[in-house]
């Protein structure tokens, strides 16, 4: 019965947009069927699940723990960072990172991502938005102070509900389905990436990238893909031109219409994938894989040169990782690799030493721990 319950849960998640299929699955499991029938149903469920996840790392994790603490998002105490308010007016050449985990600072990997972006883009503004407080002690005594030595880095605080006011996502952020998300930290990040691009335009990046080339010669409006099935939301650019504004508006509306609290990636890569496919299909350009109508979808080698199933390549001691000259950043698949150590002779360590040298030198053997 335990396995039946487990796969009933899988069925509910897999067929979240197809209630009839879910009910059929549950009915078959619950009726007095033979063991052969039950086993056949379970095997079918497993096969469908594998087919759905095989090409997207964003879709494969199921959350059982509903206790992620995001209380810091609603706290106003012990906050040393300036607030993002109506006076905030970033330049068009802006990169945005978000920290939503309530850790009160950045990990060494996150700090490396920020430094690499700032180092590669001296004439861009690199903004790091924290959804929870950062204390004066952490701001002045940690490596955050070293990041601020880059004149183009700004560390700022946002209050989520205030930040969403006056946008299409205002009511969703305040609603209980959002607050009861199975992925509270991640879904806050999903909300913020689309809200930020909607409000300001610019480039959004996940903080587990290492940037190796400036983005100046890329198109104005773009995203990347890590497979042939989905556009990925880990790095995106929506400019302030008409196409960028169209994409920003379409993504927040899609987020609002399709928000689902049970999926990891349904509200992140799912949003930009749906918007790009719909835009391309409307104009009869069914080959959305490279984008259309001026919106560019870059091939995996540009931002995701190592496929997620080969993520250990970044962490292998002595590995000589050869990537394309077309690569602008390396994604480290942090949710899959956060427990890996980073040997000094690994590709990740070598990238960090070159592209985020201040953070890497400060942490030394503790980098990535």
Tab-separated table of C-alpha atoms in Angstrom:
chain	number	residue	atom	x	y	z
A	1	UNK	CA	0.000	0.000	0.000
A	2	UNK	CA	2.949	2.331	0.655
A	3	UNK	CA	4.074	2.111	-2.974
A	4	UNK	CA	0.532	2.627	-4.208
A	5	UNK	CA	0.305	5.784	-2.109
A	6	UNK	CA	3.646	7.018	-3.398
A	7	UNK	CA	2.712	6.512	-7.025
A	8	UNK	CA	-0.711	7.985	-6.464
A	9	UNK	CA	1.145	11.104	-5.355
A	10	UNK	CA	3.314	10.921	-8.481
A	11	UNK	CA	0.226	10.560	-10.626
A	12	UNK	CA	-1.338	13.599	-9.033
A	13	UNK	CA	1.770	15.659	-9.819
A	14	UNK	CA	2.270	14.252	-13.296
A	15	UNK	CA	-1.307	14.795	-14.350
A	16	UNK	CA	-1.874	17.989	-12.424
A	17	UNK	CA	-3.482	19.519	-15.491
A	18	UNK	CA	-5.428	16.402	-16.411
A	19	UNK	CA	-7.755	15.490	-13.546
A	20	UNK	CA	-9.471	12.723	-15.502
A	21	UNK	CA	-6.165	10.863	-15.939
A	22	UNK	CA	-5.385	11.278	-12.260
A	23	UNK	CA	-8.751	9.886	-11.235
A	24	UNK	CA	-8.383	6.895	-13.532
A	25	UNK	CA	-4.984	6.133	-12.042
A	26	UNK	CA	-6.255	6.403	-8.469
A	27	UNK	CA	-9.357	4.353	-9.204
A	28	UNK	CA	-7.269	1.541	-10.662
A	29	UNK	CA	-5.032	1.541	-7.605
A	30	UNK	CA	-7.844	1.619	-5.081
A	31	UNK	CA	-10.223	-0.955	-6.523
A	32	UNK	CA	-9.834	-4.636	-5.769
A	33	UNK	CA	-7.519	-5.381	-8.648
A	34	UNK	CA	-5.104	-8.210	-9.101
A	35	UNK	CA	-1.490	-7.627	-8.234
A	36	UNK	CA	-0.651	-7.882	-11.932
A	37	UNK	CA	-3.006	-5.008	-12.725
A	38	UNK	CA	-1.628	-2.845	-9.927
A	39	UNK	CA	1.967	-3.546	-10.951
A	40	UNK	CA	1.123	-2.738	-14.577
A	41	UNK	CA	-0.405	0.568	-13.555
A	42	UNK	CA	2.623	1.447	-11.402
A	43	UNK	CA	5.064	0.581	-14.180
A	44	UNK	CA	3.055	2.705	-16.613
A	45	UNK	CA	3.180	5.588	-14.138
A	46	UNK	CA	6.949	5.239	-13.783
A	47	UNK	CA	7.450	5.227	-17.555
A	48	UNK	CA	5.297	8.337	-18.020
A	49	UNK	CA	7.125	10.096	-15.196
A	50	UNK	CA	10.541	9.293	-16.701
A	51	UNK	CA	9.412	10.458	-20.146
A	52	UNK	CA	8.233	13.745	-18.677
A	53	UNK	CA	11.462	14.483	-16.799
A	54	UNK	CA	14.185	13.101	-19.041
A	55	UNK	CA	14.952	16.368	-20.830
A	56	UNK	CA	14.440	18.958	-18.108
A	57	UNK	CA	16.197	19.077	-14.738
A	58	UNK	CA	13.699	21.707	-13.623
A	59	UNK	CA	10.815	19.223	-13.658
A	60	UNK	CA	12.203	16.150	-12.001
A	61	UNK	CA	12.166	16.866	-8.254
A	62	UNK	CA	9.086	16.258	-6.112
A	63	UNK	CA	8.848	18.115	-2.842
A	64	UNK	CA	7.704	16.265	0.253
A	65	UNK	CA	8.918	18.740	2.891
A	66	UNK	CA	6.505	21.641	3.222
A	67	UNK	CA	8.401	23.400	6.014
A	68	UNK	CA	10.679	25.795	4.101
A	69	UNK	CA	10.882	28.918	6.221
A	70	UNK	CA	10.291	32.163	4.342
A	71	UNK	CA	9.297	34.258	7.349
A	72	UNK	CA	12.229	36.593	6.629
A	73	UNK	CA	10.376	37.823	3.547
A	74	UNK	CA	7.967	39.592	5.880
A	75	UNK	CA	10.534	40.847	8.396
A	76	UNK	CA	11.699	44.465	8.727
A	77	UNK	CA	14.102	44.020	11.637
A	78	UNK	CA	17.905	44.098	11.561
A	79	UNK	CA	17.972	45.254	7.958
A	80	UNK	CA	21.047	47.214	6.847
A	81	UNK	CA	20.393	47.267	3.102
A	82	UNK	CA	18.789	50.156	1.211
A	83	UNK	CA	15.256	49.427	0.086
A	84	UNK	CA	14.180	49.074	-3.517
A	85	UNK	CA	11.351	51.598	-3.786
A	86	UNK	CA	9.733	53.863	-6.375
A	87	UNK	CA	12.894	55.977	-6.599
A	88	UNK	CA	15.009	53.063	-7.782
A	89	UNK	CA	15.886	53.633	-11.427
A	90	UNK	CA	18.516	51.204	-12.729
A	91	UNK	CA	20.213	51.822	-16.078
A	92	UNK	CA	19.149	49.832	-19.108
A	93	UNK	CA	22.367	47.825	-18.895
A	94	UNK	CA	21.500	46.040	-15.656
A	95	UNK	CA	21.940	42.490	-14.377
A	96	UNK	CA	19.750	41.227	-11.544
A	97	UNK	CA	20.318	38.457	-9.012
A	98	UNK	CA	17.862	37.451	-6.270
A	99	UNK	CA	18.544	35.797	-2.915
A	100	UNK	CA	15.356	34.274	-1.475
A	101	UNK	CA	16.565	31.614	0.975
A	102	UNK	CA	16.566	33.702	4.193
A	103	UNK	CA	20.221	32.855	4.894
A	104	UNK	CA	20.919	36.551	5.556
A	105	UNK	CA	23.771	36.725	3.050
A	106	UNK	CA	25.247	34.874	0.088
A	107	UNK	CA	26.996	31.537	-0.169
A	108	UNK	CA	30.458	31.466	-1.727
A	109	UNK	CA	29.016	30.035	-4.937
A	110	UNK	CA	26.449	32.829	-5.140
A	111	UNK	CA	29.088	35.453	-4.433
A	112	UNK	CA	31.216	33.983	-7.220
A	113	UNK	CA	28.315	34.366	-9.639
A	114	UNK	CA	27.858	38.015	-8.672
A	115	UNK	CA	31.577	38.834	-8.880
A	116	UNK	CA	31.968	37.114	-12.245
A	117	UNK	CA	29.078	39.155	-13.668
A	118	UNK	CA	30.441	42.405	-12.245
A	119	UNK	CA	33.991	41.680	-13.421
A	120	UNK	CA	32.825	40.879	-16.962
A	121	UNK	CA	30.547	43.944	-17.165
A	122	UNK	CA	32.316	46.985	-15.673
A	123	UNK	CA	29.934	49.377	-17.469
A	124	UNK	CA	26.784	47.511	-16.375
A	125	UNK	CA	25.028	47.783	-13.011
A	126	UNK	CA	24.866	44.477	-11.134
A	127	UNK	CA	21.971	44.407	-8.661
A	128	UNK	CA	21.586	41.797	-5.921
A	129	UNK	CA	18.103	41.842	-4.378
A	130	UNK	CA	17.566	40.158	-1.005
A	131	UNK	CA	14.020	39.174	-0.047
A	132	UNK	CA	15.050	38.986	3.631
A	133	UNK	CA	17.097	41.187	5.979
A	134	UNK	CA	20.892	41.423	5.894
A	135	UNK	CA	22.385	42.649	9.162
A	136	UNK	CA	24.918	45.440	9.468
A	137	UNK	CA	27.434	42.951	10.886
A	138	UNK	CA	27.140	40.628	7.857
A	139	UNK	CA	27.220	43.554	5.438
A	140	UNK	CA	30.444	44.983	6.878
A	141	UNK	CA	32.295	41.874	8.066
A	142	UNK	CA	31.587	39.281	5.362
A	143	UNK	CA	32.623	39.047	1.710
A	144	UNK	CA	29.596	41.244	0.891
A	145	UNK	CA	31.872	44.157	1.743
A	146	UNK	CA	34.369	42.897	-0.824
A	147	UNK	CA	31.668	42.667	-3.485
A	148	UNK	CA	30.814	46.304	-2.843
A	149	UNK	CA	34.370	47.228	-3.825
A	150	UNK	CA	33.139	46.670	-7.339
A	151	UNK	CA	31.647	50.093	-8.083
A	152	UNK	CA	28.987	48.561	-10.302
A	153	UNK	CA	27.540	46.236	-7.597
A	154	UNK	CA	24.457	47.245	-5.598
A	155	UNK	CA	23.051	45.164	-2.731
A	156	UNK	CA	19.425	46.002	-1.951
A	157	UNK	CA	16.408	44.753	-0.004
A	158	UNK	CA	12.934	44.142	-1.355
A	159	UNK	CA	9.689	43.485	0.490
A	160	UNK	CA	7.884	41.023	-1.712
A	161	UNK	CA	4.304	42.213	-1.321
A	162	UNK	CA	5.279	45.865	-1.703
A	163	UNK	CA	7.452	44.977	-4.679
A	164	UNK	CA	4.501	43.319	-6.425
A	165	UNK	CA	2.077	46.201	-5.857
A	166	UNK	CA	0.725	47.751	-9.024
A	167	UNK	CA	1.746	44.732	-11.134
A	168	UNK	CA	-0.347	41.854	-12.532
A	169	UNK	CA	1.132	39.584	-9.830
A	170	UNK	CA	0.056	41.696	-6.854
A	171	UNK	CA	-2.982	39.581	-5.952
A	172	UNK	CA	-1.202	36.278	-6.562
A	173	UNK	CA	1.688	37.135	-4.225
A	174	UNK	CA	-0.769	38.031	-1.470
A	175	UNK	CA	-2.937	34.918	-1.968
A	176	UNK	CA	-2.784	31.788	0.175
A	177	UNK	CA	-2.081	29.336	-2.708
A	178	UNK	CA	1.231	31.130	-3.284
A	179	UNK	CA	2.087	31.142	0.426
A	180	UNK	CA	1.323	27.403	0.634
A	181	UNK	CA	3.637	26.531	-2.234
A	182	UNK	CA	5.537	23.256	-2.007
A	183	UNK	CA	8.568	25.218	-3.241
A	184	UNK	CA	8.410	28.440	-1.265
A	185	UNK	CA	11.985	29.625	-1.742
A	186	UNK	CA	12.165	28.615	-5.399
A	187	UNK	CA	8.752	29.989	-6.301
A	188	UNK	CA	9.650	33.303	-4.676
A	189	UNK	CA	12.658	33.361	-6.989
A	190	UNK	CA	10.371	32.575	-9.943
A	191	UNK	CA	8.012	35.418	-9.041
A	192	UNK	CA	10.861	37.873	-8.604
A	193	UNK	CA	12.687	37.137	-11.855
A	194	UNK	CA	9.617	37.900	-13.958
A	195	UNK	CA	8.540	40.827	-11.772
A	196	UNK	CA	11.983	42.417	-11.973
A	197	UNK	CA	12.167	42.129	-15.747
A	198	UNK	CA	8.608	43.466	-15.937
A	199	UNK	CA	9.465	46.477	-13.784
A	200	UNK	CA	12.919	47.394	-15.070
A	201	UNK	CA	14.011	45.295	-18.031
A	202	UNK	CA	17.578	44.053	-18.229
A	203	UNK	CA	19.150	40.644	-17.612
A	204	UNK	CA	18.099	38.227	-14.898
A	205	UNK	CA	20.568	35.519	-13.816
A	206	UNK	CA	20.522	32.648	-11.349
A	207	UNK	CA	23.391	33.032	-8.917
A	208	UNK	CA	24.915	29.617	-9.699
A	209	UNK	CA	26.423	30.833	-12.976
A	210	UNK	CA	30.027	31.753	-13.622
A	211	UNK	CA	30.146	34.465	-16.285
A	212	UNK	CA	33.127	34.228	-18.628
A	213	UNK	CA	32.268	36.791	-21.342
A	214	UNK	CA	30.346	40.083	-21.402
A	215	UNK	CA	26.859	40.016	-22.872
A	216	UNK	CA	27.230	43.190	-24.942
A	217	UNK	CA	27.247	41.504	-28.337
A	218	UNK	CA	24.203	39.298	-27.643
A	219	UNK	CA	20.740	40.170	-28.909
A	220	UNK	CA	18.644	42.571	-26.830
A	221	UNK	CA	15.920	40.022	-26.007
A	222	UNK	CA	16.862	36.434	-25.365
A	223	UNK	CA	16.878	33.349	-23.207
A	224	UNK	CA	18.712	30.033	-23.428
A	225	UNK	CA	17.809	26.388	-23.561
A	226	UNK	CA	19.510	23.356	-22.084
A	227	UNK	CA	17.681	20.775	-24.196
A	228	UNK	CA	15.430	20.490	-27.237
A	229	UNK	CA	12.228	20.568	-25.194
A	230	UNK	CA	12.295	23.708	-23.078
A	231	UNK	CA	13.500	27.274	-22.812
A	232	UNK	CA	15.192	27.828	-19.461
A	233	UNK	CA	14.616	30.780	-17.132
A	234	UNK	CA	18.015	30.743	-15.390
A	235	UNK	CA	19.247	33.629	-17.533
A	236	UNK	CA	17.007	35.915	-19.606
A	237	UNK	CA	17.127	39.366	-21.151
A	238	UNK	CA	14.079	41.557	-21.765
A	239	UNK	CA	15.104	44.994	-23.004
A	240	UNK	CA	13.067	48.180	-22.734
A	241	UNK	CA	12.134	48.148	-26.415
A	242	UNK	CA	8.677	47.109	-27.620
A	243	UNK	CA	9.555	43.414	-27.924
A	244	UNK	CA	11.106	43.337	-24.466
A	245	UNK	CA	8.037	44.999	-22.964
A	246	UNK	CA	5.806	42.546	-24.830
A	247	UNK	CA	7.764	39.578	-23.463
A	248	UNK	CA	7.777	40.962	-19.928
A	249	UNK	CA	4.017	41.525	-19.969
A	250	UNK	CA	3.360	38.090	-21.495
A	251	UNK	CA	5.455	36.260	-18.894
A	252	UNK	CA	3.813	37.860	-15.846
A	253	UNK	CA	0.359	37.248	-17.306
A	254	UNK	CA	1.279	33.630	-18.045
A	255	UNK	CA	2.648	33.243	-14.520
A	256	UNK	CA	-0.584	34.621	-13.059
A	257	UNK	CA	-2.805	32.432	-15.228
A	258	UNK	CA	-0.886	29.163	-14.846
A	259	UNK	CA	0.713	29.335	-11.394
A	260	UNK	CA	0.900	25.882	-9.820
A	261	UNK	CA	2.264	25.450	-6.281
A	262	UNK	CA	3.162	21.758	-6.683
A	263	UNK	CA	5.770	21.849	-9.449
A	264	UNK	CA	9.364	22.979	-9.145
A	265	UNK	CA	9.741	24.261	-12.691
A	266	UNK	CA	6.194	24.915	-13.849
A	267	UNK	CA	6.385	28.558	-12.783
A	268	UNK	CA	9.988	29.172	-13.832
A	269	UNK	CA	11.145	27.643	-17.127
A	270	UNK	CA	7.553	26.623	-17.773
A	271	UNK	CA	6.525	30.268	-18.111
A	272	UNK	CA	9.118	31.397	-20.655
A	273	UNK	CA	8.738	28.124	-22.580
A	274	UNK	CA	4.975	28.573	-22.905
A	275	UNK	CA	5.313	32.231	-23.916
A	276	UNK	CA	7.952	31.581	-26.584
A	277	UNK	CA	6.094	28.614	-28.065
A	278	UNK	CA	2.797	30.494	-28.142
A	279	UNK	CA	4.414	33.533	-29.785
A	280	UNK	CA	6.114	31.426	-32.435
A	281	UNK	CA	3.077	29.255	-33.155
A	282	UNK	CA	0.901	32.340	-33.626
A	283	UNK	CA	3.214	33.544	-36.359
A	284	UNK	CA	3.331	30.058	-37.898
A	285	UNK	CA	6.969	29.595	-36.924
A	286	UNK	CA	6.697	26.152	-35.406
A	287	UNK	CA	10.453	25.801	-35.031
A	288	UNK	CA	10.567	27.839	-31.820
A	289	UNK	CA	13.829	26.196	-30.784
A	290	UNK	CA	15.881	29.220	-31.894
A	291	UNK	CA	13.206	31.795	-31.099
A	292	UNK	CA	11.218	34.002	-33.455
A	293	UNK	CA	10.010	37.555	-34.095
A	294	UNK	CA	13.286	38.992	-32.827
A	295	UNK	CA	13.386	36.996	-29.582
A	296	UNK	CA	16.466	34.760	-29.555
A	297	UNK	CA	16.709	31.375	-27.856
A	298	UNK	CA	20.398	30.526	-27.585
A	299	UNK	CA	21.723	26.995	-27.962
A	300	UNK	CA	22.876	25.120	-24.830
A	301	UNK	CA	26.563	25.797	-25.499
A	302	UNK	CA	26.029	29.517	-24.798
A	303	UNK	CA	24.831	29.281	-21.163
A	304	UNK	CA	24.486	25.562	-20.402
A	305	UNK	CA	27.575	24.004	-22.044
A	306	UNK	CA	27.520	21.022	-19.672
A	307	UNK	CA	24.249	19.080	-19.744
A	308	UNK	CA	22.719	18.593	-16.321
A	309	UNK	CA	23.238	14.816	-16.398
A	310	UNK	CA	26.990	15.438	-16.791
A	311	UNK	CA	27.137	18.048	-14.018
A	312	UNK	CA	29.897	16.149	-12.161
A	313	UNK	CA	32.323	17.163	-14.904
A	314	UNK	CA	32.652	20.552	-13.205
A	315	UNK	CA	33.696	18.904	-9.939
A	316	UNK	CA	36.161	16.230	-11.028
A	317	UNK	CA	39.749	16.754	-9.887
A	318	UNK	CA	42.197	17.027	-12.790
A	319	UNK	CA	39.444	17.297	-15.386
A	320	UNK	CA	40.328	19.493	-18.371
A	321	UNK	CA	36.978	20.830	-19.527
A	322	UNK	CA	36.960	22.117	-23.083
A	323	UNK	CA	33.992	24.262	-24.020
A	324	UNK	CA	32.971	26.258	-27.066
A	325	UNK	CA	34.146	29.776	-27.814
A	326	UNK	CA	30.434	30.563	-27.968
A	327	UNK	CA	30.070	30.016	-24.209
A	328	UNK	CA	29.227	33.143	-22.193
A	329	UNK	CA	28.523	31.530	-18.826
A	330	UNK	CA	28.640	28.170	-17.075
A	331	UNK	CA	25.653	26.955	-15.099
A	332	UNK	CA	26.635	24.847	-12.094
A	333	UNK	CA	23.266	23.127	-11.508
A	334	UNK	CA	23.402	24.058	-7.847
A	335	UNK	CA	20.357	22.086	-6.705
A	336	UNK	CA	21.967	18.954	-8.079
A	337	UNK	CA	25.533	19.708	-7.006
A	338	UNK	CA	25.316	21.642	-3.747
A	339	UNK	CA	26.787	18.744	-1.748
A	340	UNK	CA	29.750	18.208	-4.057
A	341	UNK	CA	33.192	19.314	-2.950
A	342	UNK	CA	35.206	21.497	-5.322
A	343	UNK	CA	38.792	20.186	-5.663
A	344	UNK	CA	41.387	22.821	-6.539
A	345	UNK	CA	42.123	21.137	-9.863
A	346	UNK	CA	38.458	20.801	-10.879
A	347	UNK	CA	36.983	22.872	-13.739
A	348	UNK	CA	34.740	24.769	-11.290
A	349	UNK	CA	37.724	25.802	-9.157
A	350	UNK	CA	39.672	26.891	-12.227
A	351	UNK	CA	36.741	28.948	-13.479
A	352	UNK	CA	36.293	30.535	-10.052
A	353	UNK	CA	39.994	31.347	-9.740
A	354	UNK	CA	39.880	33.214	-13.053
A	355	UNK	CA	36.442	34.819	-13.076
A	356	UNK	CA	35.638	35.435	-9.383
A	357	UNK	CA	39.183	35.729	-7.982
A	358	UNK	CA	38.330	37.833	-4.914
A	359	UNK	CA	35.725	35.390	-3.632
A	360	UNK	CA	37.824	32.345	-4.473
A	361	UNK	CA	40.915	33.714	-2.747
A	362	UNK	CA	38.946	34.679	0.349
A	363	UNK	CA	37.386	31.241	0.738
A	364	UNK	CA	40.319	29.116	-0.341
A	365	UNK	CA	39.749	25.459	0.538
A	366	UNK	CA	36.280	26.345	1.850
A	367	UNK	CA	35.008	27.618	-1.489
A	368	UNK	CA	31.716	25.965	-2.323
A	369	UNK	CA	31.347	24.229	1.041
